[in-house]
Coordinates of C-alpha atoms in Angstrom, one line a residue:
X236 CA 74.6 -131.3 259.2
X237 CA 71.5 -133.3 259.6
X238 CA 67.7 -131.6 260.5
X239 CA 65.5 -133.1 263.3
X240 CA 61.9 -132.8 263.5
X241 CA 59.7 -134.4 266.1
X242 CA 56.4 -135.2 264.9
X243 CA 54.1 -136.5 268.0
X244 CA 52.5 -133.2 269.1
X245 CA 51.0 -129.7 266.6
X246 CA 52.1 -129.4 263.2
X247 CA 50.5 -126.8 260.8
X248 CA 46.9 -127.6 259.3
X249 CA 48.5 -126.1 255.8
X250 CA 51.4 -128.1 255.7
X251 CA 49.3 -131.5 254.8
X252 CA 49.0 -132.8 252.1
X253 CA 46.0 -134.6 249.9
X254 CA 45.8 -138.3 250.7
X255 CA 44.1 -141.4 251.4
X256 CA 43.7 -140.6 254.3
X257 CA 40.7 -139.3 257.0
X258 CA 41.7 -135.9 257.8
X259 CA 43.8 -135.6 261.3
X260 CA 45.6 -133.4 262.9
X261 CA 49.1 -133.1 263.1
X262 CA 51.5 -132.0 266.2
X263 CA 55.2 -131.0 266.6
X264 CA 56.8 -131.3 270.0
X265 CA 59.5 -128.5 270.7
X266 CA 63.2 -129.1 270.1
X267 CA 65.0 -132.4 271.3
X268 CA 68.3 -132.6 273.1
X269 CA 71.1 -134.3 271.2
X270 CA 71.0 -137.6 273.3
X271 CA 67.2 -138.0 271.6
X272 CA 66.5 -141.1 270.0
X273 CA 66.4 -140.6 266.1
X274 CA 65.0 -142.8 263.8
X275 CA 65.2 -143.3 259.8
X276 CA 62.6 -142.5 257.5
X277 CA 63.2 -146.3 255.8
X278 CA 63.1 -147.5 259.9
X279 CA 59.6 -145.9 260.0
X280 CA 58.4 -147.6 256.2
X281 CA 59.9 -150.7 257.8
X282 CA 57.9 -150.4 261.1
X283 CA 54.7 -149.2 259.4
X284 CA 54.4 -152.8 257.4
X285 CA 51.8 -153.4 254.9
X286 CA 48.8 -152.3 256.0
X287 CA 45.0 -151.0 254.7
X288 CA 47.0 -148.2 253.2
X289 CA 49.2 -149.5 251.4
X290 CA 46.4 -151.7 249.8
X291 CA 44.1 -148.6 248.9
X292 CA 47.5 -147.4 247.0
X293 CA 47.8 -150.4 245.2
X294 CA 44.1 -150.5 244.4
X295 CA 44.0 -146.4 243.2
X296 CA 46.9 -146.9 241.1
X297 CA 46.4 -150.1 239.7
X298 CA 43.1 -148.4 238.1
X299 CA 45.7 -146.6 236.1
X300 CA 47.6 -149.4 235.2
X301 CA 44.0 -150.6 234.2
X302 CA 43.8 -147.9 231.6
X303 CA 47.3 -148.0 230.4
X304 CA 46.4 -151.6 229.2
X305 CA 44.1 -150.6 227.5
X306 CA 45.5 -147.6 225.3
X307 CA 48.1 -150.5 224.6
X308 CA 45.7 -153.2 224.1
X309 CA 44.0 -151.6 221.8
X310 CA 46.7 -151.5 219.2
X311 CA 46.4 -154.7 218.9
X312 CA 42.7 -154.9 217.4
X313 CA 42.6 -151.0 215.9
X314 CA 45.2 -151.9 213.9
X315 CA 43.2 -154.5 211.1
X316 CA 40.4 -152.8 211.5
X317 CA 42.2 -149.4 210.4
X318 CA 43.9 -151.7 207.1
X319 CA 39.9 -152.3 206.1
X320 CA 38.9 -149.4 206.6
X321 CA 41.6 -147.5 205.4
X322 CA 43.3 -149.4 202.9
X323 CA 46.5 -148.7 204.7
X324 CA 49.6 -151.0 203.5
X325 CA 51.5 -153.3 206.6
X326 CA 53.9 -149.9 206.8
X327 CA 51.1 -147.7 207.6
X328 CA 49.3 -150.0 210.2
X329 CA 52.6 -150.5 212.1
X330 CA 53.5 -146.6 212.1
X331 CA 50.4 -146.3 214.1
X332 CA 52.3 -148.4 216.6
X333 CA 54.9 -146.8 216.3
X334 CA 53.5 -143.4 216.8
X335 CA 52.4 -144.4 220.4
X336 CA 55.7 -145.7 220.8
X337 CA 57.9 -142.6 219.6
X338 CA 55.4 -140.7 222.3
X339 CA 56.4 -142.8 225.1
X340 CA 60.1 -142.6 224.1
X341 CA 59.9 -138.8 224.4
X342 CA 57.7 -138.7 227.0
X343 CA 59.7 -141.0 229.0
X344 CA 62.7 -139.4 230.8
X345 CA 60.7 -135.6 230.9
X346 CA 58.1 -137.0 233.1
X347 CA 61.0 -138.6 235.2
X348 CA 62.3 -135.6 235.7
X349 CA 58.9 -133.9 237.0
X350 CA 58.6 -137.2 239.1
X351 CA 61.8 -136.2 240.8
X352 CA 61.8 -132.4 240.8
X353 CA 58.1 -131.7 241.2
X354 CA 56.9 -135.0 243.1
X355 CA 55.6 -138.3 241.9
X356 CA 51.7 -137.4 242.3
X357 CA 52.1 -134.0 239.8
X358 CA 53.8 -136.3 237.4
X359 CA 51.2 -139.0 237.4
X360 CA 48.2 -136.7 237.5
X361 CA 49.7 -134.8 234.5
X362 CA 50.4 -138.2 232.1
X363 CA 46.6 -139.3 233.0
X364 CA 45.0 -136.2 232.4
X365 CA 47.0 -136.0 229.5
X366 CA 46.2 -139.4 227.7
X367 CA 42.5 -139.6 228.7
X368 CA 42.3 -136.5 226.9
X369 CA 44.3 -137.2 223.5
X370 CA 42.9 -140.5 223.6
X371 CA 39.3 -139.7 223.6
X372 CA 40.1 -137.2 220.4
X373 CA 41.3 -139.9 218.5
X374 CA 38.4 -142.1 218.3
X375 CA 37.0 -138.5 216.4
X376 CA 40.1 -139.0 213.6
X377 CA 38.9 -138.3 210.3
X378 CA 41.5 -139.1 208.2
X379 CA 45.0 -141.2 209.0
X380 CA 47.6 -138.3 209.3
X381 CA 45.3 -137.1 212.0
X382 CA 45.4 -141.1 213.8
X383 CA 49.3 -141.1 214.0
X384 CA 49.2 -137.4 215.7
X385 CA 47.2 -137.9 218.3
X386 CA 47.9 -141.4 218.9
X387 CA 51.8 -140.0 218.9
X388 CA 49.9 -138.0 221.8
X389 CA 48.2 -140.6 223.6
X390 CA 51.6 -142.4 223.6
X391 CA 53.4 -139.1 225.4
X392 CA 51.1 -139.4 228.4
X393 CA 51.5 -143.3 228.7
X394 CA 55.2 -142.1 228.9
X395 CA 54.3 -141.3 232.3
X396 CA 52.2 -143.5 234.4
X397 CA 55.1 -146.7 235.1
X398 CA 55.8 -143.2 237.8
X399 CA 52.7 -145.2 239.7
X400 CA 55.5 -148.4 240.6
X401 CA 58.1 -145.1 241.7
X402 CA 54.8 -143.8 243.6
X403 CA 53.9 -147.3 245.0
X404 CA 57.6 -148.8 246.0
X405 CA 58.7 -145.7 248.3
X406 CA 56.1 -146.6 250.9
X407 CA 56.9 -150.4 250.8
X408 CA 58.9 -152.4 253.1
X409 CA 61.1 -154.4 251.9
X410 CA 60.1 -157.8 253.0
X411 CA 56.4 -156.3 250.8
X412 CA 58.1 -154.8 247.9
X413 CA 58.2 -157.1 245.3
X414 CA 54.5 -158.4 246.2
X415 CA 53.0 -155.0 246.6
X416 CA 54.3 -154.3 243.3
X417 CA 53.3 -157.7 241.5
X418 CA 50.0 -157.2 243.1
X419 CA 49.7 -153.3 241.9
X420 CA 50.1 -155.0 237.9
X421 CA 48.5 -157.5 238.3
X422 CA 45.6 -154.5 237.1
X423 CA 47.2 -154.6 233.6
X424 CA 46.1 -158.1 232.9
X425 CA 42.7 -156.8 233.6
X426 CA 42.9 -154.0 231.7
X427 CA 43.9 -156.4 229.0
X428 CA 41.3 -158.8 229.1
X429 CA 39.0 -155.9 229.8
X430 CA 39.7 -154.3 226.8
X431 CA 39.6 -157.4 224.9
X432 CA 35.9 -158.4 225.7
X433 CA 34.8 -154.9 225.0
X434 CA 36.2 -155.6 221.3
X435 CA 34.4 -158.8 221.4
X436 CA 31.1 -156.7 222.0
X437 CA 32.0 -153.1 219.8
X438 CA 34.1 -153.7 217.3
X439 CA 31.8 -156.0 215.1
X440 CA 28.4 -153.8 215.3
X441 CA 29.8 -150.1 216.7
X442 CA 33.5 -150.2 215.5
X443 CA 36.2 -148.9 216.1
X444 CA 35.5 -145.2 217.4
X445 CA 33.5 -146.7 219.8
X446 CA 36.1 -149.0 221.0
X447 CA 38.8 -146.0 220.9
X448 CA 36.0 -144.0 222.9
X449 CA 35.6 -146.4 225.7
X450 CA 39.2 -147.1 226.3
X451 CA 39.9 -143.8 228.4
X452 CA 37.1 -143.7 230.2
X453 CA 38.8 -145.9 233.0
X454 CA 41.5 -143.1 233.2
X455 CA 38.6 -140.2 233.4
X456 CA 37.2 -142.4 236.5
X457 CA 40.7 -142.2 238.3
X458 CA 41.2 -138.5 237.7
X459 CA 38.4 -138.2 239.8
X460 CA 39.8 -139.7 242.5
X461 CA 43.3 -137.7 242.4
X462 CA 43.0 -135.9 245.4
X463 CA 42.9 -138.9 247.4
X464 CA 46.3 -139.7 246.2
X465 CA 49.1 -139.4 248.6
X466 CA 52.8 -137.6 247.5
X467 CA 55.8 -139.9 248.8
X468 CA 57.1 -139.3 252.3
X469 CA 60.9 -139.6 251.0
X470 CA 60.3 -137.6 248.0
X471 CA 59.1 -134.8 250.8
X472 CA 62.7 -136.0 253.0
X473 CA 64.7 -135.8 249.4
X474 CA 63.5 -131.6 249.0
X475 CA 64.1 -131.0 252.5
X476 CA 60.7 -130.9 253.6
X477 CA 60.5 -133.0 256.9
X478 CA 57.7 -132.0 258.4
X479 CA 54.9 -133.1 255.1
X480 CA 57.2 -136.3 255.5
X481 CA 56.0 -136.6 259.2
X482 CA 52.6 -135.9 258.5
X483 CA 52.5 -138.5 256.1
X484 CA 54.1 -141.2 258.0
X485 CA 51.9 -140.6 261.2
X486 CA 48.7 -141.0 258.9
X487 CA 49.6 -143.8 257.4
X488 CA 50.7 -145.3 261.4
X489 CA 46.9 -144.3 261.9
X490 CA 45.5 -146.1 258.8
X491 CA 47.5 -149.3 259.4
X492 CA 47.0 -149.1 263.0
X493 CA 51.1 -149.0 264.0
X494 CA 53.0 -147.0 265.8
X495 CA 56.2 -145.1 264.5
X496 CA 59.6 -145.6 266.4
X497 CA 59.7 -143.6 269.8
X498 CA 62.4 -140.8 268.9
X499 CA 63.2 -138.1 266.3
X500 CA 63.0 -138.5 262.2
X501 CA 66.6 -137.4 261.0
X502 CA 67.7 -137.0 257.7
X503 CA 70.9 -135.5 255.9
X504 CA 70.3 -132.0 253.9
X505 CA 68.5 -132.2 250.6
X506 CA 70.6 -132.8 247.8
X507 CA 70.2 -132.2 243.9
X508 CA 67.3 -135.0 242.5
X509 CA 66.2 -135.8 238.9
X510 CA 70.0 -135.5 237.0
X511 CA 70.5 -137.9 234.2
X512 CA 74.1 -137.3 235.1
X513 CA 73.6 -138.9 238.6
X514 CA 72.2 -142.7 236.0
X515 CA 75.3 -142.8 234.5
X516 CA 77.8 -142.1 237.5
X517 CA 80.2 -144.9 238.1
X518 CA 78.2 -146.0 240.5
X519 CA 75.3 -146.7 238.6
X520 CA 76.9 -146.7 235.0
X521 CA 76.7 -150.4 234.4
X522 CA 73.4 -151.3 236.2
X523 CA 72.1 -147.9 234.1
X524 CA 73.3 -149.3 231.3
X525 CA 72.2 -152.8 231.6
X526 CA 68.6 -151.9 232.7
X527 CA 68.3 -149.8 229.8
X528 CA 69.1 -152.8 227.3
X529 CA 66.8 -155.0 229.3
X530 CA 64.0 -152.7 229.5
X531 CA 63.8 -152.1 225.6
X532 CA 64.2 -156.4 225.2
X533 CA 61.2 -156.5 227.6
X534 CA 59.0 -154.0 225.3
X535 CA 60.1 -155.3 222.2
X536 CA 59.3 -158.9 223.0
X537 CA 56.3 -158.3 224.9
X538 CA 54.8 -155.7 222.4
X539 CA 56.2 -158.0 219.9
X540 CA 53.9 -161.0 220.6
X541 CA 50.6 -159.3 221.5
X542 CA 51.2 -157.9 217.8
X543 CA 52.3 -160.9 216.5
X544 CA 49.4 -163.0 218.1
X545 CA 47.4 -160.7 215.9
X546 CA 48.9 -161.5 212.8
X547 CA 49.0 -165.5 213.4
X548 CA 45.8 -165.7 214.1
X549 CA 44.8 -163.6 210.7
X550 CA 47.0 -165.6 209.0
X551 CA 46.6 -168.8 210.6
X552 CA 50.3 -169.3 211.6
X553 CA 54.0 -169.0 210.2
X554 CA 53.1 -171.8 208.1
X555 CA 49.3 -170.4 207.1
X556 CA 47.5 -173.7 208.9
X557 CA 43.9 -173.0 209.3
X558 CA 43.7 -170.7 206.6
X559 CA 44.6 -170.8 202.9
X560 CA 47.1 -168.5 201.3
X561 CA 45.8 -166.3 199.0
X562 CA 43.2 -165.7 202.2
X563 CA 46.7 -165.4 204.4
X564 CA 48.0 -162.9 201.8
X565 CA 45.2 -160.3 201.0
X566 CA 45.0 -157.3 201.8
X567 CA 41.8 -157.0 204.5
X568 CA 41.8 -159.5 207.2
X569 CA 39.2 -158.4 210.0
X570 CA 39.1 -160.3 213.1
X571 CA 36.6 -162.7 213.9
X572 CA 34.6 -163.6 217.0
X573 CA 37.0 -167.0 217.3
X574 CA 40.2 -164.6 216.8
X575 CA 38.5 -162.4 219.3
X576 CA 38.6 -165.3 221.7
X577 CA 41.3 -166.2 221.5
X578 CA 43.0 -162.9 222.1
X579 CA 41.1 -163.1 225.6
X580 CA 42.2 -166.5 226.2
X581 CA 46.0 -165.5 225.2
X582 CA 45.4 -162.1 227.5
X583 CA 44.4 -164.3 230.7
X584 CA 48.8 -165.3 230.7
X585 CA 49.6 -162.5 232.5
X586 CA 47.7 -164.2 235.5
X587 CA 49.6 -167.1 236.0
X588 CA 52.4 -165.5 235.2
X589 CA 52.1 -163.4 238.6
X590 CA 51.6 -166.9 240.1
X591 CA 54.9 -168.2 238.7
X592 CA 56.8 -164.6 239.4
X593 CA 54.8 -164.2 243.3
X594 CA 57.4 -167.3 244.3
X595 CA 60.4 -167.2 242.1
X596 CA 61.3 -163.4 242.8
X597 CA 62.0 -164.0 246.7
X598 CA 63.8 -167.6 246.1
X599 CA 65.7 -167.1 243.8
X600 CA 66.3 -163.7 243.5
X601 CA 65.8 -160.5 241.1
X602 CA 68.4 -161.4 238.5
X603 CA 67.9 -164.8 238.0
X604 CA 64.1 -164.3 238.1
X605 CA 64.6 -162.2 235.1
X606 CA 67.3 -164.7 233.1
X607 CA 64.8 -167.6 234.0
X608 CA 62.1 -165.6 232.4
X609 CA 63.9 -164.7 229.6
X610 CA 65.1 -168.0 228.4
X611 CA 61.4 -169.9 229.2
X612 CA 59.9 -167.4 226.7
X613 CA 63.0 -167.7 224.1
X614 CA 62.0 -171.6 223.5
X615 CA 58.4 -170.8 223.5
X616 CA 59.6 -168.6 220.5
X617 CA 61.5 -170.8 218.9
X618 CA 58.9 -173.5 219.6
X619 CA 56.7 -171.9 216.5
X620 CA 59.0 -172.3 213.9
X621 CA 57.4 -176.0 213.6
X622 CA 54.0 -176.0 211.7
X623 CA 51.4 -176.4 214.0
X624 CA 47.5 -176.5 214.9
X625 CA 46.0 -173.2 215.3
X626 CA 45.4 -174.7 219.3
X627 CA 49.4 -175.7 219.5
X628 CA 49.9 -172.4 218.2
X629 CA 48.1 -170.6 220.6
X630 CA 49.0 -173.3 223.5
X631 CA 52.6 -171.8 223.1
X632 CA 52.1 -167.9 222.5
X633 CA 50.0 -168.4 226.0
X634 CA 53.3 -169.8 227.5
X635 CA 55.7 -166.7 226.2
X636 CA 53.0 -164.3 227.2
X637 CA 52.9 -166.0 230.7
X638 CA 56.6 -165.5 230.3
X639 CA 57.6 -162.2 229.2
X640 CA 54.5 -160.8 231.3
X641 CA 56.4 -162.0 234.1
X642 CA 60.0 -160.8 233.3
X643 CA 58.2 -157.1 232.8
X644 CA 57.0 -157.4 236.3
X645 CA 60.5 -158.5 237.6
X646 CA 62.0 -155.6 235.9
X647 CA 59.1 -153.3 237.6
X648 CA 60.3 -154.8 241.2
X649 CA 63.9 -154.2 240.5
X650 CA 64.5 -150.8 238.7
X651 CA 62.8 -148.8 241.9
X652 CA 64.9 -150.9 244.3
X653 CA 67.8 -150.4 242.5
X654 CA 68.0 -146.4 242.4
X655 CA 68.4 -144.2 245.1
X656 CA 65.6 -141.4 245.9
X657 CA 67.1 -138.6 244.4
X658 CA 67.5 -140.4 240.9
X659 CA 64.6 -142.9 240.8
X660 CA 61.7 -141.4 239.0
X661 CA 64.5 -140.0 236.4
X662 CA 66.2 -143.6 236.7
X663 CA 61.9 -145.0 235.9
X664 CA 62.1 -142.9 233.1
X665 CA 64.8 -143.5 231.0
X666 CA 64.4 -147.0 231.5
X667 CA 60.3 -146.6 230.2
X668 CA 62.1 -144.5 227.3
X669 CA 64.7 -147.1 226.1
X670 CA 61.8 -149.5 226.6
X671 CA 60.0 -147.7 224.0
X672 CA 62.6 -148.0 221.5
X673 CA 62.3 -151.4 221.7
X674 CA 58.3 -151.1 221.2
X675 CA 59.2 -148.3 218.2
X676 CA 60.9 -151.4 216.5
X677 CA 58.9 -154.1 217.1
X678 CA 55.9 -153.5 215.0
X679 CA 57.9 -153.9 212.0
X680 CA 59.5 -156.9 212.6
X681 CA 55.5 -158.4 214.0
X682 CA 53.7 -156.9 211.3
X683 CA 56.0 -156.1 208.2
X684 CA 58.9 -158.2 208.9
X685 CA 56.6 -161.4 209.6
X686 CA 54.4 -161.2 206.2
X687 CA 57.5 -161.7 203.8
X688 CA 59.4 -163.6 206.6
X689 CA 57.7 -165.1 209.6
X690 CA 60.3 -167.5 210.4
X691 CA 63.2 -164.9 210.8
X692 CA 60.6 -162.3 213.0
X693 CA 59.8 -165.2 214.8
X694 CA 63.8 -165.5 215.5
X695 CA 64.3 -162.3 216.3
X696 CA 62.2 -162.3 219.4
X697 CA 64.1 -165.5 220.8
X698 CA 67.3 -164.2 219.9
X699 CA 66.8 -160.7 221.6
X700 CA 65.2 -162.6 224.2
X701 CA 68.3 -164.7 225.1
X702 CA 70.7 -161.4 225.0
X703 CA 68.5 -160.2 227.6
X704 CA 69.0 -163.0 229.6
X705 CA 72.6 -162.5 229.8
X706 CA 72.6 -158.9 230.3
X707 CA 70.2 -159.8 233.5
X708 CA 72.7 -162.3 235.4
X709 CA 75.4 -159.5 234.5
X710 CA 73.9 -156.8 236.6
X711 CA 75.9 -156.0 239.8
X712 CA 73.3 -155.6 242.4
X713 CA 70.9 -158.3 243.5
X714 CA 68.1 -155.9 245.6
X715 CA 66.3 -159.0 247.4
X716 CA 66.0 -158.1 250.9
X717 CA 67.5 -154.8 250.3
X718 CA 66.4 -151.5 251.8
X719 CA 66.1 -148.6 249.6
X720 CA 68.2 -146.0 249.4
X721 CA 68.6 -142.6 250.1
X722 CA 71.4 -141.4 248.0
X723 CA 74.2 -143.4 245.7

């Protein structure tokens, strides 16, 4: 049994949604004969293109992805300043991490499941509101019991804003997908290097409840503009509800200036959305399976080395270049303006690394996009066993960041194009949860694991890296060029 709905002439005022858009006013036409033409809801995304809306999505959510950076960023320069401060032993600075990381990993799946049973724009709003709010508390953290809570907290909302790439990739076409989306993250770098320089400027007269302040501030700003956020047209066709589907569609035809396919928008009854079950069918069992291992490599790497990049430059290296020992080896390192720098410097990788992914993903593919990746930033791993200059040093943990940046963004392209409607949020979630396993274990291997042996942490990343690799060129479905889907 399929549903019809004509949407060219009056539809209810009530039935619309919030959105980008100016308001209009909808029509329905009466009831088509069956020899009407009838049209797809991914023929309409198709015919619809890339167009002004499509870029004000990518620019609204990407201010989230701004702040996201940030809460994560700032791990990476709270956490010496917290061993000063505090006293705390290498344990206790990378439980903070781990907090944040534990959050996400709970977080993970549930706001999947609101993504899918609820709609992707509840499920966003929700995890922003909810880390702008636990994150500003916990620059007021009197004591460090009270850090690892709410930070545990902050990390529970970051659980749910990857649900923006969900959001963004269901009103994509497909030749646009994978560039919409690169273009959507390309906001993390900044909120990277944004964070970054306003460390450069706090941390060393304010400190670090001013920096921990400031960080949400960019996640206030986009709660404000919320109700100019659109809900997906197929999450609307996957509940059954055609007509908000039509309404959306024939805004967005207005905003981009396109018309929609002359005919009817058909689509098959709704079915059961947001089931766990429905990710490890044998459909989806091994690509399920696969994604999740590669999405906690991808976490633990690239968590890994912004860490790690701490450490080495407080250090002065595996081998302690730059700095003496017993300085290597005490208990307090702060960072200084030059480590500072170079943090910023070592942030600016994710950019060429969309340059390098912007290319690749469309020539060659999703899956070997992501093995690529994965080797390039296995030998730049490897490549700082040798003792080094502090500038070779940082030369190469600019090249793995370029590198495992990128493969995050590959794996950000695929996992939505990979899962059908009614299990994509859920399927965005789990794979965000297993990724934060692989960020739960990571700061003990960059921070613990690396001061009694930085040669065998430093192995670990390359090694996990090149198992990643693998697991990549074993998935079963190459998406490039492929539409989503509706259903498995």
């Amino acid at each position: 049994m399929v549903t019809l709905i004509r949407y060219v002439k009056k539809a209810d005022r009530d039935n619309r949604d919030d959105s980008l858009f100016d308001e209009v006013i909808f029509e329905t036409a009466e009831p088509q004969t069956a020899d009407s033409a009838i049209f797809t809801l991914d023929a309409a995304v198709e015919a619809l293109g890339f167009g002004w809306f499509q870029f004000k999505l990518c620019m609204l959510l990407g201010l989230a992805w701004t702040a996201d950076s940030m809460e994560m960023m700032v791990l990476s320069v709270l956490s010496p300043a917290l061993q000063c401060d505090w006293h705390l032993d290498k344990w206790q600075q990378a439980m903070i991490s781990t907090c944040v990381f534990s959050g996400m990993m709970i977080s993970g799946a549930i706001w999947g499941y609101v993504g899918d049973r609820y709609g992707r724009k509840v499920s966003i709003i929700l995890s922003v509101a909810m880390t702008a709010y636990f994150g500003l508390l916990s620059s007021m953290s009197p004591i460090y019991p009270w850090m690892l809570l709410l930070r545990g907290l902050v990390g529970v909302g970051i659980g749910g804003i990857p649900q923006n790439t969900t959001l963004l990739a269901e009103f994509l076409p497909t030749s646009a997908r994978a560039r919409g989306i690169i273009l959507n993250m390309t906001f993390w770098g900044v909120g990277c290097c944004l964070l970054v320089a306003i460390a450069l400027l706090v941390m060393p007269t304010l400190g670090w409840r001013w920096l921990l302040g400031l960080s949400p501030l960019s996640l206030v700003f986009f709660l404000t503009l919320t109700p100019l956020l659109p809900e997906s047209a197929r999450f609307h066709m996957a509940r059954g509800r055609s007509d908000l589907a039509a309404a959306t569609l024939t805004r967005i035809a207005k905003m981009n200036k396109k018309s929609l396919p002359d005919g009817t928008l058909i689509q098959s009854e709704a079915t059961s959305r947001g089931s766990i079950r429905g990710l490890l069918s044998k459909p989806l069992r091994r690509t399920t399976l696969l994604l999740w291992f590669i999405w906690l490599s991808c976490s633990f790497c690239y968590y890994g080395l912004i860490l790690l990049t701490t450490e080495l430059l407080a250090s002065g290296g595996p081998c302690h270049n730059g700095r003496s020992a017993a300085e290597a080896n005490c208990g307090c390192q702060r960072l200084n303006t030059a480590d500072y720098v170079d943090l910023l410097v070592n942030a600016l990788a994710e950019f060429p690394g969309i340059l390098l992914v912007l290319p690749l993903i469309d020539l060659i593919g999703r899956k070997k996009c992501m093995a690529t990746l994965f080797g390039l930033f296995s030998l730049s791993m490897f490549s700082l066993h040798a003792c080094m200059h502090r500038t070779a040093m940082m030369v190469m943990l600019f090249a793995a960041r370029c590198f495992v940046a990128s493969v995050f963004q590959v794996a950000y392209v695929y996992t939505p194009e990979v899962y059908p409607t009614t299990v994509r949020a859920v399927g965005m979630g789990t794979c965000s949860t297993m990724s934060r396993v692989g960020a739960i274990i990571t700061p003990f291997v960059a921070q613990v694991l690396l001061r009694a042996e930085p040669h065998a942490a430093i192995a670990c990343y390359g090694l996990v890296s090149l198992l990643a690799g693998i697991a990549a060129m074993l998935l079963p479905i190459e998406t490039k060029k492929r539409a989503l889907q509706e259903v498995h």
